[in-house]
Coordinates of C-alpha atoms in Angstrom, one line a residue:
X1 CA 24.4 137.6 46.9
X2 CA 23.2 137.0 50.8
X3 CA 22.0 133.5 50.8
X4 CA 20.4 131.4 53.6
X5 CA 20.8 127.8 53.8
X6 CA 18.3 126.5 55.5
X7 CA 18.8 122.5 57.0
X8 CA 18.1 120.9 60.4
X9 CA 21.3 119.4 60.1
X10 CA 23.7 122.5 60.1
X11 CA 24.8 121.9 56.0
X12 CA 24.3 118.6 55.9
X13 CA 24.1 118.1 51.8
X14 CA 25.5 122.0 51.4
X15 CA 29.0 121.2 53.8
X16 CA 31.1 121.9 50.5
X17 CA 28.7 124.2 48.9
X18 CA 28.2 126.9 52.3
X19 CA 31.7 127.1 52.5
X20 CA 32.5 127.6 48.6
X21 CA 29.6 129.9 48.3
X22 CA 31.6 132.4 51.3
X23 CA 34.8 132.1 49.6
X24 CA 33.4 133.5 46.1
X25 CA 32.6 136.6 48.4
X26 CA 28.8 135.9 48.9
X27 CA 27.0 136.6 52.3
X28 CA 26.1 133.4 53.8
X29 CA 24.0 132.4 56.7
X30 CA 22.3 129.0 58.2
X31 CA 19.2 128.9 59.2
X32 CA 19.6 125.1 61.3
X33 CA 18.1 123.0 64.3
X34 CA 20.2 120.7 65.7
X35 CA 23.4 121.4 66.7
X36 CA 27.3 122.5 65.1
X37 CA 30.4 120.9 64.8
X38 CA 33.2 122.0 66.6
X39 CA 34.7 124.0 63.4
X40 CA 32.2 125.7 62.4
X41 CA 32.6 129.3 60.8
X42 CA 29.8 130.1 59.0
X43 CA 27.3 132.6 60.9
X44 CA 24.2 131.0 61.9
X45 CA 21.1 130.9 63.5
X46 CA 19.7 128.0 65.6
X47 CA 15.8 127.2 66.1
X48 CA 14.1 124.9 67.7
X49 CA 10.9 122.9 67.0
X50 CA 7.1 124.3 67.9
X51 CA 6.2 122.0 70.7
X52 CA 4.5 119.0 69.6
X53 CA 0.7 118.5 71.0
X54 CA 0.3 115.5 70.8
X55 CA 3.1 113.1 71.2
X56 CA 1.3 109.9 71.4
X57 CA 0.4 109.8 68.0
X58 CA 0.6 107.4 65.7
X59 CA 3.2 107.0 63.8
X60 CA 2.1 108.4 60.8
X61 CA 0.6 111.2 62.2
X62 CA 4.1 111.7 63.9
X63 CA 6.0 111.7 60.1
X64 CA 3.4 115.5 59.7
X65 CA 3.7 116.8 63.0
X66 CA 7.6 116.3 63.0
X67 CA 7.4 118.6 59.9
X68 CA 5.0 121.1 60.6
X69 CA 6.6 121.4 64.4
X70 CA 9.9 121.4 62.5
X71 CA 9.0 124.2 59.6
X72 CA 7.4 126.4 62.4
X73 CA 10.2 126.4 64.5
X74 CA 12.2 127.4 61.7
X75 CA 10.1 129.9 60.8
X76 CA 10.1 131.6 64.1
X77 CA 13.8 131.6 63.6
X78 CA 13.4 133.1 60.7
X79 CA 11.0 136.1 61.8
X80 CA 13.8 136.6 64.5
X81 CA 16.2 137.2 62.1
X82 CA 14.1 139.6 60.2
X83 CA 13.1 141.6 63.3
X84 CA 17.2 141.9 63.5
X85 CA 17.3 143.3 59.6
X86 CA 18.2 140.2 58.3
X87 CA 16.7 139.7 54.7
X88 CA 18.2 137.0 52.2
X89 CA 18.2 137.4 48.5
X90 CA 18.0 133.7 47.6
X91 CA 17.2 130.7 50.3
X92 CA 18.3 127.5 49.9
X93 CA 16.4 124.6 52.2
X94 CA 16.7 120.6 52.2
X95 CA 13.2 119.6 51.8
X96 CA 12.1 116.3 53.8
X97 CA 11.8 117.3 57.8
X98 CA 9.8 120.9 57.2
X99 CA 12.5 123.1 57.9
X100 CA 11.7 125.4 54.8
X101 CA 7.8 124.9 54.8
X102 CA 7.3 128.5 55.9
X103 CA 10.4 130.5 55.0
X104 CA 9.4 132.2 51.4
X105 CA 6.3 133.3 53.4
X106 CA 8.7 135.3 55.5
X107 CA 10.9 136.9 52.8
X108 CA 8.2 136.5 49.9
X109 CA 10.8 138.5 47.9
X110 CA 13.5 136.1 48.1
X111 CA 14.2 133.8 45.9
X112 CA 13.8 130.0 47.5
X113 CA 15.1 127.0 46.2
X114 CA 14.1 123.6 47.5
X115 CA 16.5 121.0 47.6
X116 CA 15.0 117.6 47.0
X117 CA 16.8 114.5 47.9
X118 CA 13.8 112.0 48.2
X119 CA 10.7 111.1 47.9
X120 CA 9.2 107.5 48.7
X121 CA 8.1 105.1 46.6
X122 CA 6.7 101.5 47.5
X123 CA 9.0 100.5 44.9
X124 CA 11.9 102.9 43.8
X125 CA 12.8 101.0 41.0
X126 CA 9.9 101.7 39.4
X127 CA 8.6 105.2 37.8
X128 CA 6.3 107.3 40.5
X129 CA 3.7 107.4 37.7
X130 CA 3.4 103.8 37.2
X131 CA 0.7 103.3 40.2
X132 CA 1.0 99.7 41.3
X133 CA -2.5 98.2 42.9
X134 CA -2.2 98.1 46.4
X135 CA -2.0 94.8 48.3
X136 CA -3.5 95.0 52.2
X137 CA -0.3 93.9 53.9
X138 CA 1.1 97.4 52.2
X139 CA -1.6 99.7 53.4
X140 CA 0.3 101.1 56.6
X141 CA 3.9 101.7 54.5
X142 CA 2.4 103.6 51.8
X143 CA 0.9 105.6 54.2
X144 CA 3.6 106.4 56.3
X145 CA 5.4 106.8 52.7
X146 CA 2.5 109.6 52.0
X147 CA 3.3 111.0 55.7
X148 CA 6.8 111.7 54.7
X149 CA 5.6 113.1 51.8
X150 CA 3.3 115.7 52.5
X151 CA 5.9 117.9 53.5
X152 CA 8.2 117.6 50.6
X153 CA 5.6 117.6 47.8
X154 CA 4.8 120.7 49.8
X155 CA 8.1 122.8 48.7
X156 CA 7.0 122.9 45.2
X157 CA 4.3 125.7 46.5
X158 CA 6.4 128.5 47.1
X159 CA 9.3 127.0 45.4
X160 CA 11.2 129.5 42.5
X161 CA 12.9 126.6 41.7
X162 CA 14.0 122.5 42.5
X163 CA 17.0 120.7 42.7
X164 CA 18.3 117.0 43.1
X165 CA 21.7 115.5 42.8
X166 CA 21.0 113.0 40.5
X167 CA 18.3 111.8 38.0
X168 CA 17.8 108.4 40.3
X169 CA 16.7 110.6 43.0
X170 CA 15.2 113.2 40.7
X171 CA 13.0 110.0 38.9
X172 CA 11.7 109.2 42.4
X173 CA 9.5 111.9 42.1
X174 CA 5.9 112.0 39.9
X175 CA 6.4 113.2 36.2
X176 CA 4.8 116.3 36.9
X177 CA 6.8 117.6 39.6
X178 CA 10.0 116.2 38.6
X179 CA 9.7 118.1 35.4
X180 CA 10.0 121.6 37.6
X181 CA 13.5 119.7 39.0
X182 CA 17.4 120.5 37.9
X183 CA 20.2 117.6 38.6
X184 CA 23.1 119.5 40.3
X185 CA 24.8 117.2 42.5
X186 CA 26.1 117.7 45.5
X187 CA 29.8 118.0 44.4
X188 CA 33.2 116.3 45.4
X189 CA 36.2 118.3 46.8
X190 CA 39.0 116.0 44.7
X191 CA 41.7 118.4 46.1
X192 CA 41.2 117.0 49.2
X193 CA 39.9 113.3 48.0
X194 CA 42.9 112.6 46.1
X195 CA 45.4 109.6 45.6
X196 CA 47.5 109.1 48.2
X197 CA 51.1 107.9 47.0
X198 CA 52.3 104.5 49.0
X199 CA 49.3 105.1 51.7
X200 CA 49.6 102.7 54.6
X201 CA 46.8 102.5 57.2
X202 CA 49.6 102.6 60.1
X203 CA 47.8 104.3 63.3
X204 CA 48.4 104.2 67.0
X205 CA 44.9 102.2 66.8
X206 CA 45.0 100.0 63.6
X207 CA 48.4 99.2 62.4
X208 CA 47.7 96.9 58.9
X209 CA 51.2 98.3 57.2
X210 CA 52.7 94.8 56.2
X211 CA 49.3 94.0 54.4
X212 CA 48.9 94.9 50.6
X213 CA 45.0 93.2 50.7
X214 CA 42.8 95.0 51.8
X215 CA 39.2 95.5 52.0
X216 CA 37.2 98.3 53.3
X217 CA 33.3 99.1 54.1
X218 CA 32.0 102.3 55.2
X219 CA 28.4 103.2 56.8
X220 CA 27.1 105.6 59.0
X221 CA 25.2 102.6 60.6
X222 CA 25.6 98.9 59.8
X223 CA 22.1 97.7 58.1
X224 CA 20.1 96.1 55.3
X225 CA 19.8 99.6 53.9
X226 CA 23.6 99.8 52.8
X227 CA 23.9 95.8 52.3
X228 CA 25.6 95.3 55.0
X229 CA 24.4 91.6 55.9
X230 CA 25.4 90.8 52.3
X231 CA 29.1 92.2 52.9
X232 CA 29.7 90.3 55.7
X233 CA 28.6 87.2 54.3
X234 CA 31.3 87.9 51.3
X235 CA 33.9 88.4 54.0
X236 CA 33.2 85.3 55.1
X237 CA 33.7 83.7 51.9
X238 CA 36.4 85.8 51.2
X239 CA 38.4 84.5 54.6
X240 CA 37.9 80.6 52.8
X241 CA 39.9 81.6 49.6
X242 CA 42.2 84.3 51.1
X243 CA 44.5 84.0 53.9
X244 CA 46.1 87.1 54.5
X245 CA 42.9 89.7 53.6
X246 CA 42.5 92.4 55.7
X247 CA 38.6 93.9 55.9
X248 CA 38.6 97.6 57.4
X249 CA 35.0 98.4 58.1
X250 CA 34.1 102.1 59.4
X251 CA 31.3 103.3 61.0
X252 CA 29.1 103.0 64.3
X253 CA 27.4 99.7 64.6
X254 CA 23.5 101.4 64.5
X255 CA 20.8 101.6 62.0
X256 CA 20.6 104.9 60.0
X257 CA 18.0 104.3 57.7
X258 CA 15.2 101.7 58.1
X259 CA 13.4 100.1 60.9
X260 CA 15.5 100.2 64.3
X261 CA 16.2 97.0 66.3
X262 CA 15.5 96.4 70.1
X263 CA 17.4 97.4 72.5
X264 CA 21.1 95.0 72.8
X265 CA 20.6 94.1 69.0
X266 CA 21.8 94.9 66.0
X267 CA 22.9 93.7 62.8
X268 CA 26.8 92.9 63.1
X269 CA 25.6 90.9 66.6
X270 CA 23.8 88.7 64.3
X271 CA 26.4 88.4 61.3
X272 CA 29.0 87.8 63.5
X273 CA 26.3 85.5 65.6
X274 CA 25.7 83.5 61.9
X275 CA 28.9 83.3 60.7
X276 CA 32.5 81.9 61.4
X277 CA 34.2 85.0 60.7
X278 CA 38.1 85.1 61.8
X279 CA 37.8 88.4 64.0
X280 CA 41.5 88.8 63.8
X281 CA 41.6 89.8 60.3
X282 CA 38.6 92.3 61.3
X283 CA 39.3 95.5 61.9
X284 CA 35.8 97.8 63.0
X285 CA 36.8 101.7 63.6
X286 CA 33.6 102.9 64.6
X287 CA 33.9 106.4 63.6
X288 CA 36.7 108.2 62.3
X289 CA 38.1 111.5 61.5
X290 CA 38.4 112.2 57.2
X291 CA 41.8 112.5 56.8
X292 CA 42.3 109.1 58.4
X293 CA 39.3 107.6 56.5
X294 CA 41.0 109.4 53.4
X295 CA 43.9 107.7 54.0
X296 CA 42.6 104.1 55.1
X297 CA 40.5 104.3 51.4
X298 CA 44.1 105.1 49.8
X299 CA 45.5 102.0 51.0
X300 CA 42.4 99.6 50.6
X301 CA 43.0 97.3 47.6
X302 CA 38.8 97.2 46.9
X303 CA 36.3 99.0 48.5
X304 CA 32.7 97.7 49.1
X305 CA 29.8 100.1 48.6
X306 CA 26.0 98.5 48.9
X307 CA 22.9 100.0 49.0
X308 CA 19.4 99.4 48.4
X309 CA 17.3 102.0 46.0
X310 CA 18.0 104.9 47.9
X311 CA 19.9 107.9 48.4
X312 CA 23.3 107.7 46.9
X313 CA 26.0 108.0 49.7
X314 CA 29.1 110.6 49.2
X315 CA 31.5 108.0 50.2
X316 CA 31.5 105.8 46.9
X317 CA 32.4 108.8 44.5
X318 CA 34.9 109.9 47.5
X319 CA 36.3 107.1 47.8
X320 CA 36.5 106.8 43.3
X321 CA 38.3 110.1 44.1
X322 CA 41.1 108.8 45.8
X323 CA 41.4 106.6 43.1
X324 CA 40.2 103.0 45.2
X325 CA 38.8 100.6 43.3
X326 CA 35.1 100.3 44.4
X327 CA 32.7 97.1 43.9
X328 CA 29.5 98.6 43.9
X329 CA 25.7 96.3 43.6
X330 CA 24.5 97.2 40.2
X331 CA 21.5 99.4 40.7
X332 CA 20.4 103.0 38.3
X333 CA 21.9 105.0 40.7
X334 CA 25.2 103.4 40.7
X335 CA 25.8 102.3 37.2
X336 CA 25.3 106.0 36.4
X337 CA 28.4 106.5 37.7
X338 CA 30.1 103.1 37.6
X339 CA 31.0 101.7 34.4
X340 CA 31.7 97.3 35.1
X341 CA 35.3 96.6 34.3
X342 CA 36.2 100.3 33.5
X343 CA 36.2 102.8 36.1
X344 CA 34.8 100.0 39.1
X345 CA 33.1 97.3 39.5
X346 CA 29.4 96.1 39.5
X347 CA 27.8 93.2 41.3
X348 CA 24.2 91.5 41.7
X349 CA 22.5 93.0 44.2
X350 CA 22.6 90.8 47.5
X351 CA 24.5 88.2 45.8
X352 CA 27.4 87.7 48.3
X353 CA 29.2 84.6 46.3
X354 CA 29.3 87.4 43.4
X355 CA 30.6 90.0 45.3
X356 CA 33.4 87.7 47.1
X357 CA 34.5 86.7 43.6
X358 CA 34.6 90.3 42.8
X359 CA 36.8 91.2 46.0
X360 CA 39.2 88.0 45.4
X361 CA 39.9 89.4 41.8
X362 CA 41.0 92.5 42.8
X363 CA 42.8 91.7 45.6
X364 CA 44.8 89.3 42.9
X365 CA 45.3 91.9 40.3
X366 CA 47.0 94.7 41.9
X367 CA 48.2 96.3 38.7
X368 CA 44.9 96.2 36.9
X369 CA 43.3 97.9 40.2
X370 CA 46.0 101.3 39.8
X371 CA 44.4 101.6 36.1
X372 CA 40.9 101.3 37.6
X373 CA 41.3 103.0 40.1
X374 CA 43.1 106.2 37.9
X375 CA 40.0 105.9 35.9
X376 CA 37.7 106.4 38.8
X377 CA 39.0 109.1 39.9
X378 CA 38.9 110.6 36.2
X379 CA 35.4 110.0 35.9
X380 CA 34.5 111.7 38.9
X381 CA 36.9 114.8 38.2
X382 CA 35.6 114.9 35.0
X383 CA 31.6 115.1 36.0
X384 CA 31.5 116.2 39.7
X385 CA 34.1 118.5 40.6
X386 CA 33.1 120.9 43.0
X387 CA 34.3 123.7 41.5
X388 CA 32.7 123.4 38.4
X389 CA 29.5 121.8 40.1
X390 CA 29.4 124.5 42.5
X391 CA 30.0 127.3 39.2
X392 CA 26.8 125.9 37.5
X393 CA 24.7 126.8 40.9
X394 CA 25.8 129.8 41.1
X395 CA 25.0 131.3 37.9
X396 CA 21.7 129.3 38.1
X397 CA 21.3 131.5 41.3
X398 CA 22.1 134.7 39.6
X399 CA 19.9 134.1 37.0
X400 CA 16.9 133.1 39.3
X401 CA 17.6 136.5 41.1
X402 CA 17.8 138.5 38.3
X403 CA 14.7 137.1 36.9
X404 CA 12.9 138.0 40.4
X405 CA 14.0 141.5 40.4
X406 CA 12.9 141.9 37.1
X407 CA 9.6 140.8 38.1
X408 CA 9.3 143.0 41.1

């Protein structure tokens, strides 16, 4: 098949799947805005964004423009590459910035999939049907929550079919159009997220191999959004009961997701700022290349994953891959996965005395951790290996392409 993946991002969610889809034989090409990583080998095609008229605007008005300025630049990529021959049989596009508003109205005869991650909700915990009345104080979110949107209710036009990688994020989404949705996650490589026999975290630049307590955090940015106030608090208490924990803690100190902070602030100044944390026993990475963040989850003796109701992050299931025991805040799209006392460990959410309790009895209980941590990593093997993930989609994608010729 000659498919087009379509994501201002490069792959972004489709980094396994482009890749896998090329080595089963299949012509692959992204469609993409921003720009590459270094190893890149997949051909592609960059665009940019239809210049925005009015950049002053509010910023709901922004959250539409940004799409429509987003899908039109894509689509003029896209007319570029048919000028040049180029005509896909199936197009894949992450739905949420524009980028595939416009792209089954170039190839009408393809077939296009829309891949949804989210949609927002005043309140994802509860059912998009179940309309709440609207207070004043939550006029403005809802309708910056309506601006974002527009553009991914949108995809379900054209669209010859939807997916989402799990039913939490699926459920965000009104009964009527979640009903036209299929759960395929995104898939985890456990050839290459594996245990990691008698790992040490022994670099030039972080050197903890005496230590067999260890705790480790990952974010792309340090925020409320992926709990991270409610870690450091647990550290803290943590550093009372524990003399010799170690806390790894990877990522950039930024928000990702949420409401930024002013300039010179952020959310480890003020932890650290609040609380009498013992720096020594520490350790913040920033970022890090995977094969050393695969081997500092090998050696961590619990790993910390917190988020609100959100999009699930790839680095719990990773990390239950490589067989770590993860403490995770108990939450639908969590416990879906994570089992309490089985494979993992769930907690309260923001409840940092519960999740320090939680850290303290695994750092005590070594041998009970290898079992939890084999079980983990069985779980995830067992419902989201790639290969068999990655199998499912494809013959989905046959299917929807035979049915489309059919229908020609």
């Amino acid at each position: 098949m000659k498919i087009l993946l379509a994501h201002n991002a490069y792959l972004g969610q489709f980094q396994h799947f482009g890749p896998w889809l090329k080595a089963r034989g299949h012509d692959v090409m992204v469609l993409h805005r921003n720009d590459v990583p270094k190893d890149a080998d997949l051909p592609r095609a960059q665009f940019r964004d239809a210049r925005h008229r009015a950049q002053q605007q509010e910023r709901i008005l922004q959250e539409i423009e940004n799409a429509l300025c987003s899908g039109m630049g894509s689509a003029a990529g896209a007319i570029a590459l048919r000028d040049q021959g180029y005509s896909p049989d199936i197009i894949i596009s992450h739905c949420g910035w524009g980028t595939g508003l416009f792209l089954k109205e170039v190839w009408p005869e393809a077939v296009y999939i829309a891949y949804h991650e989210w949609y927002y909700n005043l309140d994802a915990l509860s059912p998009a049907d179940q309309i709440q009345p609207l207070t004043r104080d939550q006029i403005l979110q809802s309708g910056h929550n309506m601006a974002r949107n527009m553009p991914i209710v949108s995809e379900f036009v054209h669209a010859d079919a939807c997916w989402s990688p799990n039913r939490f994020q699926a459920g965000q989404f009104p009964r009527h159009l979640r009903e036209k949705i299929v759960i395929t996650h995104d898939g985890v490589d456990t050839s290459l997220n594996k245990p990691i026999p008698n790992a040490k975290i022994n670099f030039p630049w972080l050197d903890l191999s005496s230590s067999d307590k260890i705790v480790t955090y990952i974010g792309r940015g340090f925020e409320p959004t992926r709990g991270f106030p409610t870690f450091m608090e647990a550290v803290k208490k943590v550093q009372e009961k524990s003399a010799d924990a170690q806390v790894v803690i990877v990522g950039s100190n930024r928000v990702a997701y949420g409401e930024a902070l002013s300039q010179g602030d952020s959310w480890l100044h003020r932890m650290l700022d609040d609380l009498d944390i013992d720096l020594s026993r520490v350790h913040i990475t920033g970022t890090i290349e995977l094969p050393d963040l695969r081997k500092v989850l090998a050696a961590s003796s619990a790993h910390v994953y917190l988020t609100v109701p959100f999009v699930l992050s790839w680095s719990m299931m990773e990390a239950m891959a490589i067989g770590c025991p993860v403490i995770a805040n108990d939450l639908p799209a969590t416990s879906d996965i994570i089992t309490n006392g089985e494979n993992g460990f769930l907690v309260t959410t923001n409840d940092a005395d519960a999740l320090a309790d939680r850290i303290l009895f695994c750092l005590d209980k070594p041998e009970m951790m290898k079992k939890i941590g084999r079980n983990g990593r069985k779980s995830i093997a067992e419902r989201f290996e790639m290969d068999t993930v990655f199998s499912e989609r494809e013959k989905m994608m046959e299917d929807l392409l035979r049915t489309q010729r059919n229908h020609l």
